[in-house]
Amino acid sequence: MEAHNKLRSEFLQVLRSRRTAPVPLTVELAKPVTDPLHQNSPPSEEEMEIMASCPKADIPNLQDLLKEENLYLNVEEGDQGKLPVLILSLKEKTKAERRPAVVLLHSTNKYKEYLRPLLEAYASREYVAIAVDSRYHGERATTVTTYRDALVSAWKTGKTMPFIYDTIWDLVKLADYLSQREDVDPSKIGITGISLGGMHSWFAAFVDPRYAVVAPIIGVQGFRWAIDNDMWQARVNSIKPVFEAARVDLGKSEIDKEVVEKVWDRIAPGLASQFDSPYSVPSIAPRPLIIINGAEDPRCPIGGLVTPEANARRAYEEFHSLDNFKVILEPGVGHQLTKLQVKESSDWFDRFLKPKLMASNI
């Protein structure tokens, strides 16, 4: 536990090292987003169908009973200092009572509204369901290249950490806010996400123990392992412009492992070293953690999961809480969301957060 706390402290120091001036955490009302910005193609029918498969309570007039909140949390100064938040819950019939909450995080180039089918499903089951826009996404983007431009700028200037880290700061502040809400049980806050959101959920839970139950989907990987085993290409190609910029600046004819390592060290210090999955994932123990990946995922190759899984299993054994740890590698599945992943993560939260309306009524 002492080692885990030390690692968390070191990670928080990195997060604070590139913050703008701190501001008090304040809340502003916002308007619903009716036309979210797509930084790539709009969601496919298949994607929406997969998310709509999330277990939902049998409530015929669910839309009438949903309470929607659109907010901004002020988390720091600057143009990225407002965190857009979308919250769905069931309207209170009597006085407010504390419920479990689940934070759901979108993938690269998406936005919080993309997750609405999941938010509705969790809200129907008596959760307070929360989604946010990651840095340079959704309401925090102004053009279709905002995110990739931010990555290149981070490489050039070293002033920001748009890949994973800056959003983790937001999620720490979000936990501050959720812990203060009268309708949220602060001891029962879960977190999950897809792809980039899976990485966000893993790191947020690592650094902030208030995230009590964790379910990263197609996000956990070994960044150092990928470099050492020449398996970094698919991950690099997902945000290639920043690596191309680094290649040019470093005078290289092609992107190689040295370019990859220098980019990670610059835009996310420690990502491929002390904060990589073999060290950060075990620090989530003994809180319930399920890691859900595709067995054929080139961006999160399963070879990179061997050591973090073994280290995590050892940590959970030391806490006598092996039942709180599970890894699912879905056969034949690459880097894609599936109905199985949606169902398994949903079941994980029902098992450990225990909302009043249980899955037997769904």
CSV table of C-alpha atoms in Angstrom, one decimal:
chain,number,residue,atom,x,y,z
A,1,MET,CA,0.0,0.0,0.0
A,2,GLU,CA,2.9,2.4,0.8
A,3,ALA,CA,4.4,1.8,-2.7
A,4,HIS,CA,1.0,2.3,-4.3
A,5,ASN,CA,0.5,5.6,-2.4
A,6,LYS,CA,4.0,6.8,-3.4
A,7,LEU,CA,3.3,6.0,-7.1
A,8,ARG,CA,0.0,7.9,-6.9
A,9,SER,CA,1.7,10.9,-5.3
A,10,GLU,CA,4.3,10.9,-8.1
A,11,PHE,CA,1.7,10.8,-10.8
A,12,LEU,CA,-0.2,13.7,-9.1
A,13,GLN,CA,3.0,15.7,-9.1
A,14,VAL,CA,3.2,15.2,-12.9
A,15,LEU,CA,-0.4,16.2,-13.4
A,16,ARG,CA,0.1,19.4,-11.3
A,17,SER,CA,3.4,20.2,-13.1
A,18,ARG,CA,1.5,21.4,-16.2
A,19,ARG,CA,-1.6,22.9,-14.7
A,20,THR,CA,-2.5,26.5,-15.3
A,21,ALA,CA,-3.4,28.6,-12.3
A,22,PRO,CA,-5.7,26.7,-9.9
A,23,VAL,CA,-9.3,27.9,-9.5
A,24,PRO,CA,-12.0,27.0,-7.0
A,25,LEU,CA,-14.2,24.1,-8.3
A,26,THR,CA,-17.4,25.8,-9.4
A,27,VAL,CA,-20.4,24.7,-11.4
A,28,GLU,CA,-22.2,26.5,-14.2
A,29,LEU,CA,-25.5,25.4,-15.9
A,30,ALA,CA,-25.1,24.6,-19.6
A,31,LYS,CA,-27.5,23.9,-22.5
A,32,PRO,CA,-28.0,20.5,-24.1
A,33,VAL,CA,-25.8,19.9,-27.1
A,34,THR,CA,-28.0,19.2,-30.1
A,35,ASP,CA,-25.3,19.0,-32.8
A,36,PRO,CA,-22.0,17.6,-31.4
A,37,LEU,CA,-18.8,18.0,-33.3
A,38,HIS,CA,-17.6,14.8,-35.0
A,39,GLN,CA,-13.8,14.8,-35.4
A,40,ASN,CA,-14.1,11.8,-37.6
A,41,SER,CA,-17.1,10.0,-39.1
A,42,PRO,CA,-20.4,10.0,-37.1
A,43,PRO,CA,-21.2,6.9,-35.0
A,44,SER,CA,-22.4,3.9,-37.1
A,45,GLU,CA,-25.7,2.2,-36.6
A,46,GLU,CA,-23.8,-0.9,-35.4
A,47,GLU,CA,-22.0,1.2,-32.7
A,48,MET,CA,-25.3,2.6,-31.4
A,49,GLU,CA,-27.0,-0.8,-31.5
A,50,ILE,CA,-24.1,-2.2,-29.4
A,51,MET,CA,-24.5,0.5,-26.8
A,52,ALA,CA,-28.3,0.2,-26.8
A,53,SER,CA,-27.8,-3.5,-25.8
A,54,CYS,CA,-26.8,-2.4,-22.3
A,55,PRO,CA,-29.2,-4.0,-19.7
A,56,LYS,CA,-32.1,-1.6,-19.0
A,57,ALA,CA,-34.9,-1.6,-16.5
A,58,ASP,CA,-38.3,-2.3,-18.0
A,59,ILE,CA,-39.8,1.1,-17.6
A,60,PRO,CA,-42.3,1.9,-20.4
A,61,ASN,CA,-42.2,5.7,-20.0
A,62,LEU,CA,-38.5,5.9,-19.3
A,63,GLN,CA,-37.9,9.0,-21.3
A,64,ASP,CA,-40.5,10.9,-19.3
A,65,LEU,CA,-38.9,9.8,-16.0
A,66,LEU,CA,-35.3,10.8,-17.0
A,67,LYS,CA,-33.8,13.8,-15.4
A,68,GLU,CA,-31.1,15.4,-17.6
A,69,GLU,CA,-28.4,17.8,-16.3
A,70,ASN,CA,-25.9,19.7,-18.5
A,71,LEU,CA,-23.2,21.4,-16.5
A,72,TYR,CA,-19.7,22.9,-16.8
A,73,LEU,CA,-17.2,22.3,-14.0
A,74,ASN,CA,-14.5,24.9,-13.8
A,75,VAL,CA,-11.4,22.9,-13.2
A,76,GLU,CA,-8.6,25.3,-14.1
A,77,GLU,CA,-7.9,28.5,-16.1
A,78,GLY,CA,-7.6,28.5,-19.9
A,79,ASP,CA,-9.7,27.5,-22.9
A,80,GLN,CA,-9.8,23.8,-21.7
A,81,GLY,CA,-10.6,24.7,-18.1
A,82,LYS,CA,-14.3,24.1,-18.4
A,83,LEU,CA,-15.3,20.4,-18.1
A,84,PRO,CA,-18.6,19.8,-19.9
A,85,VAL,CA,-20.7,17.2,-18.0
A,86,LEU,CA,-23.9,15.4,-19.0
A,87,ILE,CA,-25.8,13.6,-16.2
A,88,LEU,CA,-28.9,11.3,-16.5
A,89,SER,CA,-30.8,9.9,-13.5
A,90,LEU,CA,-34.3,9.0,-12.7
A,91,LYS,CA,-36.5,11.8,-11.3
A,92,GLU,CA,-36.9,11.6,-7.5
A,93,LYS,CA,-40.4,10.5,-6.4
A,94,THR,CA,-39.7,11.5,-2.8
A,95,LYS,CA,-36.8,13.2,-1.1
A,96,ALA,CA,-33.4,12.8,-2.6
A,97,GLU,CA,-31.6,9.6,-1.6
A,98,ARG,CA,-28.0,8.7,-2.4
A,99,ARG,CA,-27.4,6.3,-5.3
A,100,PRO,CA,-24.5,4.6,-6.9
A,101,ALA,CA,-22.9,6.6,-9.8
A,102,VAL,CA,-21.1,5.4,-12.9
A,103,VAL,CA,-18.9,7.7,-15.0
A,104,LEU,CA,-18.7,6.7,-18.7
A,105,LEU,CA,-16.0,7.9,-20.9
A,106,HIS,CA,-15.9,8.1,-24.7
A,107,SER,CA,-13.3,7.0,-27.2
A,108,THR,CA,-11.0,9.1,-29.5
A,109,ASN,CA,-12.8,11.8,-31.6
A,110,LYS,CA,-16.2,11.1,-29.9
A,111,TYR,CA,-18.1,13.1,-27.3
A,112,LYS,CA,-20.3,12.6,-24.2
A,113,GLU,CA,-23.6,12.6,-26.2
A,114,TYR,CA,-22.3,9.6,-28.1
A,115,LEU,CA,-22.7,7.6,-24.8
A,116,ARG,CA,-26.4,8.5,-24.3
A,117,PRO,CA,-27.7,4.9,-24.8
A,118,LEU,CA,-25.4,3.7,-22.0
A,119,LEU,CA,-26.3,6.7,-19.8
A,120,GLU,CA,-30.0,5.9,-20.2
A,121,ALA,CA,-29.5,2.2,-19.4
A,122,TYR,CA,-27.6,2.9,-16.2
A,123,ALA,CA,-30.0,5.7,-15.2
A,124,SER,CA,-33.0,3.3,-15.7
A,125,ARG,CA,-31.3,1.0,-13.1
A,126,GLU,CA,-31.1,3.7,-10.4
A,127,TYR,CA,-27.6,4.8,-11.1
A,128,VAL,CA,-26.6,8.4,-11.5
A,129,ALA,CA,-25.0,8.2,-14.9
A,130,ILE,CA,-22.3,10.7,-15.9
A,131,ALA,CA,-20.4,11.4,-19.1
A,132,VAL,CA,-17.9,14.2,-19.8
A,133,ASP,CA,-16.1,15.5,-22.9
A,134,SER,CA,-12.4,14.7,-22.7
A,135,ARG,CA,-9.9,17.4,-23.4
A,136,TYR,CA,-10.1,18.7,-27.0
A,137,HIS,CA,-13.2,16.7,-27.7
A,138,GLY,CA,-16.9,17.5,-28.0
A,139,GLU,CA,-17.6,21.0,-26.6
A,140,ARG,CA,-13.9,21.4,-26.0
A,141,ALA,CA,-13.1,21.1,-29.7
A,142,THR,CA,-13.6,23.9,-32.3
A,143,THR,CA,-12.6,22.0,-35.5
A,144,VAL,CA,-12.3,18.5,-36.7
A,145,THR,CA,-8.5,18.7,-36.1
A,146,THR,CA,-8.6,20.1,-32.5
A,147,TYR,CA,-7.4,17.0,-30.8
A,148,ARG,CA,-4.6,16.1,-33.2
A,149,ASP,CA,-3.5,19.8,-33.2
A,150,ALA,CA,-3.3,19.7,-29.4
A,151,LEU,CA,-1.1,16.5,-29.5
A,152,VAL,CA,1.3,18.1,-32.0
A,153,SER,CA,1.4,21.3,-29.9
A,154,ALA,CA,2.2,19.3,-26.8
A,155,TRP,CA,5.1,17.7,-28.6
A,156,LYS,CA,6.4,21.1,-29.8
A,157,THR,CA,5.9,23.0,-26.5
A,158,GLY,CA,5.8,20.5,-23.7
A,159,LYS,CA,3.2,22.7,-22.0
A,160,THR,CA,0.1,20.3,-22.0
A,161,MET,CA,-0.6,16.6,-21.8
A,162,PRO,CA,-3.6,16.1,-24.1
A,163,PHE,CA,-3.0,12.3,-24.3
A,164,ILE,CA,-4.7,10.8,-21.2
A,165,TYR,CA,-3.1,12.9,-18.5
A,166,ASP,CA,-4.9,16.3,-18.7
A,167,THR,CA,-8.3,14.5,-18.7
A,168,ILE,CA,-7.2,12.6,-15.6
A,169,TRP,CA,-6.9,15.9,-13.8
A,170,ASP,CA,-10.5,16.6,-14.9
A,171,LEU,CA,-11.7,13.3,-13.5
A,172,VAL,CA,-10.1,14.0,-10.2
A,173,LYS,CA,-12.1,17.2,-10.1
A,174,LEU,CA,-15.2,15.4,-11.2
A,175,ALA,CA,-14.8,13.0,-8.2
A,176,ASP,CA,-14.6,16.1,-6.0
A,177,TYR,CA,-17.9,17.3,-7.5
A,178,LEU,CA,-19.7,13.9,-7.4
A,179,SER,CA,-18.7,13.4,-3.8
A,180,GLN,CA,-20.5,16.6,-2.9
A,181,ARG,CA,-23.8,15.8,-4.6
A,182,GLU,CA,-26.7,14.9,-2.4
A,183,ASP,CA,-28.0,12.2,-4.7
A,184,VAL,CA,-24.6,10.3,-5.0
A,185,ASP,CA,-23.2,7.8,-2.6
A,186,PRO,CA,-19.6,8.9,-2.5
A,187,SER,CA,-18.5,5.4,-1.5
A,188,LYS,CA,-20.1,3.9,-4.7
A,189,ILE,CA,-18.7,5.7,-7.7
A,190,GLY,CA,-17.8,3.5,-10.6
A,191,ILE,CA,-15.9,4.4,-13.8
A,192,THR,CA,-15.6,2.8,-17.2
A,193,GLY,CA,-14.7,3.9,-20.7
A,194,ILE,CA,-14.1,2.7,-24.2
A,195,SER,CA,-10.6,2.8,-25.9
A,196,LEU,CA,-9.2,6.2,-25.0
A,197,GLY,CA,-12.0,6.3,-22.3
A,198,GLY,CA,-10.7,2.9,-21.1
A,199,MET,CA,-7.3,4.4,-20.6
A,200,HIS,CA,-8.9,7.4,-18.8
A,201,SER,CA,-10.8,5.1,-16.5
A,202,TRP,CA,-7.8,3.0,-15.7
A,203,PHE,CA,-5.6,6.0,-14.8
A,204,ALA,CA,-8.3,7.9,-13.0
A,205,ALA,CA,-8.9,4.9,-10.7
A,206,PHE,CA,-5.1,4.5,-10.2
A,207,VAL,CA,-4.7,8.0,-9.0
A,208,ASP,CA,-8.0,8.6,-7.2
A,209,PRO,CA,-9.3,5.8,-4.9
A,210,ARG,CA,-12.8,7.5,-4.8
A,211,TYR,CA,-13.4,5.6,-8.0
A,212,ALA,CA,-14.5,2.5,-6.2
A,213,VAL,CA,-15.3,0.1,-9.0
A,214,VAL,CA,-13.5,0.1,-12.3
A,215,ALA,CA,-14.1,-1.4,-15.8
A,216,PRO,CA,-11.8,-0.2,-18.6
A,217,ILE,CA,-12.9,-1.5,-22.0
A,218,ILE,CA,-10.3,-2.0,-24.8
A,219,GLY,CA,-8.0,0.4,-23.1
A,220,VAL,CA,-5.4,-1.4,-20.9
A,221,GLN,CA,-2.1,-2.0,-22.6
A,222,GLY,CA,1.6,-2.1,-22.0
A,223,PHE,CA,3.3,0.9,-23.6
A,224,ARG,CA,6.8,-0.2,-22.6
A,225,TRP,CA,6.1,-3.7,-23.8
A,226,ALA,CA,4.9,-2.5,-27.1
A,227,ILE,CA,8.1,-0.5,-27.7
A,228,ASP,CA,10.4,-3.3,-26.6
A,229,ASN,CA,8.5,-5.9,-28.7
A,230,ASP,CA,8.0,-3.8,-31.9
A,231,MET,CA,4.2,-3.8,-31.4
A,232,TRP,CA,3.6,0.0,-31.2
A,233,GLN,CA,2.4,0.6,-34.8
A,234,ALA,CA,-1.4,0.3,-34.3
A,235,ARG,CA,-1.4,2.6,-31.3
A,236,VAL,CA,0.8,5.1,-33.0
A,237,ASN,CA,-1.3,5.1,-36.1
A,238,SER,CA,-4.4,6.0,-34.1
A,239,ILE,CA,-2.8,9.5,-33.4
A,240,LYS,CA,-0.2,9.5,-36.1
A,241,PRO,CA,0.2,13.3,-36.7
A,242,VAL,CA,2.1,13.8,-33.5
A,243,PHE,CA,4.5,11.1,-34.3
A,244,GLU,CA,5.0,12.4,-37.8
A,245,ALA,CA,5.8,15.9,-36.3
A,246,ALA,CA,8.3,14.3,-34.0
A,247,ARG,CA,9.9,12.2,-36.8
A,248,VAL,CA,10.6,15.4,-38.7
A,249,ASP,CA,11.9,17.3,-35.7
A,250,LEU,CA,14.2,14.4,-34.8
A,251,GLY,CA,15.5,14.2,-38.4
A,252,LYS,CA,14.3,10.6,-38.9
A,253,SER,CA,13.3,9.2,-42.3
A,254,GLU,CA,10.5,7.1,-40.6
A,255,ILE,CA,8.8,6.6,-37.3
A,256,ASP,CA,10.8,4.2,-35.2
A,257,LYS,CA,10.8,3.0,-31.6
A,258,GLU,CA,13.0,6.0,-30.6
A,259,VAL,CA,10.5,8.4,-32.0
A,260,VAL,CA,7.7,6.6,-30.1
A,261,GLU,CA,9.5,6.6,-26.8
A,262,LYS,CA,10.4,10.3,-27.1
A,263,VAL,CA,6.8,11.3,-27.9
A,264,TRP,CA,5.4,9.4,-24.9
A,265,ASP,CA,8.1,10.9,-22.6
A,266,ARG,CA,7.2,14.4,-23.9
A,267,ILE,CA,3.4,14.4,-24.0
A,268,ALA,CA,2.7,11.8,-21.2
A,269,PRO,CA,5.8,11.6,-18.9
A,270,GLY,CA,6.1,8.1,-17.3
A,271,LEU,CA,3.5,6.5,-19.6
A,272,ALA,CA,6.1,4.0,-20.9
A,273,SER,CA,8.0,3.7,-17.6
A,274,GLN,CA,7.0,4.2,-14.0
A,275,PHE,CA,3.2,4.8,-14.6
A,276,ASP,CA,2.8,2.0,-17.2
A,277,SER,CA,0.2,-0.7,-16.6
A,278,PRO,CA,2.5,-3.2,-14.8
A,279,TYR,CA,2.7,-0.6,-12.0
A,280,SER,CA,-0.4,1.5,-12.1
A,281,VAL,CA,-3.0,-1.3,-12.6
A,282,PRO,CA,-1.9,-3.2,-9.5
A,283,SER,CA,-2.3,0.1,-7.5
A,284,ILE,CA,-6.1,-0.2,-8.1
A,285,ALA,CA,-6.2,-3.2,-5.7
A,286,PRO,CA,-8.2,-4.1,-3.7
A,287,ARG,CA,-11.0,-2.2,-5.4
A,288,PRO,CA,-13.1,-4.3,-7.9
A,289,LEU,CA,-11.4,-4.1,-11.3
A,290,ILE,CA,-12.4,-5.9,-14.6
A,291,ILE,CA,-10.2,-5.5,-17.6
A,292,ILE,CA,-12.1,-6.2,-20.9
A,293,ASN,CA,-10.1,-6.4,-24.1
A,294,GLY,CA,-10.3,-8.1,-27.5
A,295,ALA,CA,-7.9,-11.0,-27.9
A,296,GLU,CA,-6.8,-9.8,-31.3
A,297,ASP,CA,-6.6,-6.1,-30.5
A,298,PRO,CA,-3.5,-4.6,-32.3
A,299,ARG,CA,-3.7,-1.4,-30.3
A,300,CYS,CA,-3.8,-3.2,-26.9
A,301,PRO,CA,-1.8,-6.4,-27.8
A,302,ILE,CA,-2.4,-9.1,-25.3
A,303,GLY,CA,1.3,-9.7,-24.8
A,304,GLY,CA,1.4,-6.4,-23.1
A,305,LEU,CA,-1.1,-7.5,-20.6
A,306,VAL,CA,0.8,-10.5,-19.2
A,307,THR,CA,2.9,-8.6,-16.7
A,308,PRO,CA,0.2,-6.1,-15.5
A,309,GLU,CA,-2.2,-9.0,-15.1
A,310,ALA,CA,0.3,-11.1,-13.1
A,311,ASN,CA,1.3,-8.1,-10.9
A,312,ALA,CA,-2.4,-7.2,-10.3
A,313,ARG,CA,-3.3,-10.7,-9.5
A,314,ARG,CA,-0.5,-10.8,-6.9
A,315,ALA,CA,-1.7,-7.5,-5.4
A,316,TYR,CA,-5.3,-8.7,-5.1
A,317,GLU,CA,-4.0,-11.9,-3.5
A,318,GLU,CA,-2.1,-9.9,-0.9
A,319,PHE,CA,-5.3,-8.1,-0.1
A,320,HIS,CA,-7.2,-11.4,0.0
A,321,SER,CA,-9.6,-10.0,-2.7
A,322,LEU,CA,-9.0,-12.1,-5.8
A,323,ASP,CA,-12.8,-12.1,-6.4
A,324,ASN,CA,-12.4,-8.4,-7.1
A,325,PHE,CA,-10.2,-8.9,-10.1
A,326,LYS,CA,-11.1,-10.3,-13.5
A,327,VAL,CA,-9.7,-10.2,-17.0
A,328,ILE,CA,-11.7,-10.9,-20.2
A,329,LEU,CA,-10.0,-11.3,-23.5
A,330,GLU,CA,-12.8,-11.7,-26.0
A,331,PRO,CA,-11.8,-14.3,-28.7
A,332,GLY,CA,-11.6,-13.1,-32.3
A,333,VAL,CA,-12.2,-9.5,-31.4
A,334,GLY,CA,-9.9,-6.6,-32.4
A,335,HIS,CA,-10.1,-3.0,-31.3
A,336,GLN,CA,-13.9,-2.7,-31.2
A,337,LEU,CA,-16.7,-2.5,-28.8
A,338,THR,CA,-19.0,-5.5,-28.5
A,339,LYS,CA,-22.2,-6.4,-26.8
A,340,LEU,CA,-20.4,-8.8,-24.5
A,341,GLN,CA,-18.1,-6.0,-23.3
A,342,VAL,CA,-21.1,-3.8,-22.6
A,343,LYS,CA,-22.9,-6.6,-20.7
A,344,GLU,CA,-19.8,-7.7,-18.7
A,345,SER,CA,-19.0,-4.2,-17.5
A,346,SER,CA,-22.7,-3.6,-16.7
A,347,ASP,CA,-22.8,-6.8,-14.6
A,348,TRP,CA,-19.6,-5.8,-12.8
A,349,PHE,CA,-21.1,-2.6,-11.6
A,350,ASP,CA,-24.3,-4.3,-10.6
A,351,ARG,CA,-22.3,-6.9,-8.6
A,352,PHE,CA,-20.3,-4.4,-6.6
A,353,LEU,CA,-22.2,-1.1,-6.5
A,354,LYS,CA,-25.6,-2.9,-5.7
A,355,PRO,CA,-28.2,-0.4,-6.8
A,356,LYS,CA,-31.6,-0.7,-5.4
A,357,LEU,CA,-33.1,-1.9,-8.6
A,358,MET,CA,-31.1,-5.0,-9.4
A,359,ALA,CA,-30.6,-6.9,-12.6
A,360,SER,CA,-33.2,-9.5,-11.8
A,361,ASN,CA,-35.8,-6.8,-12.5
A,362,ILE,CA,-34.4,-5.9,-15.9
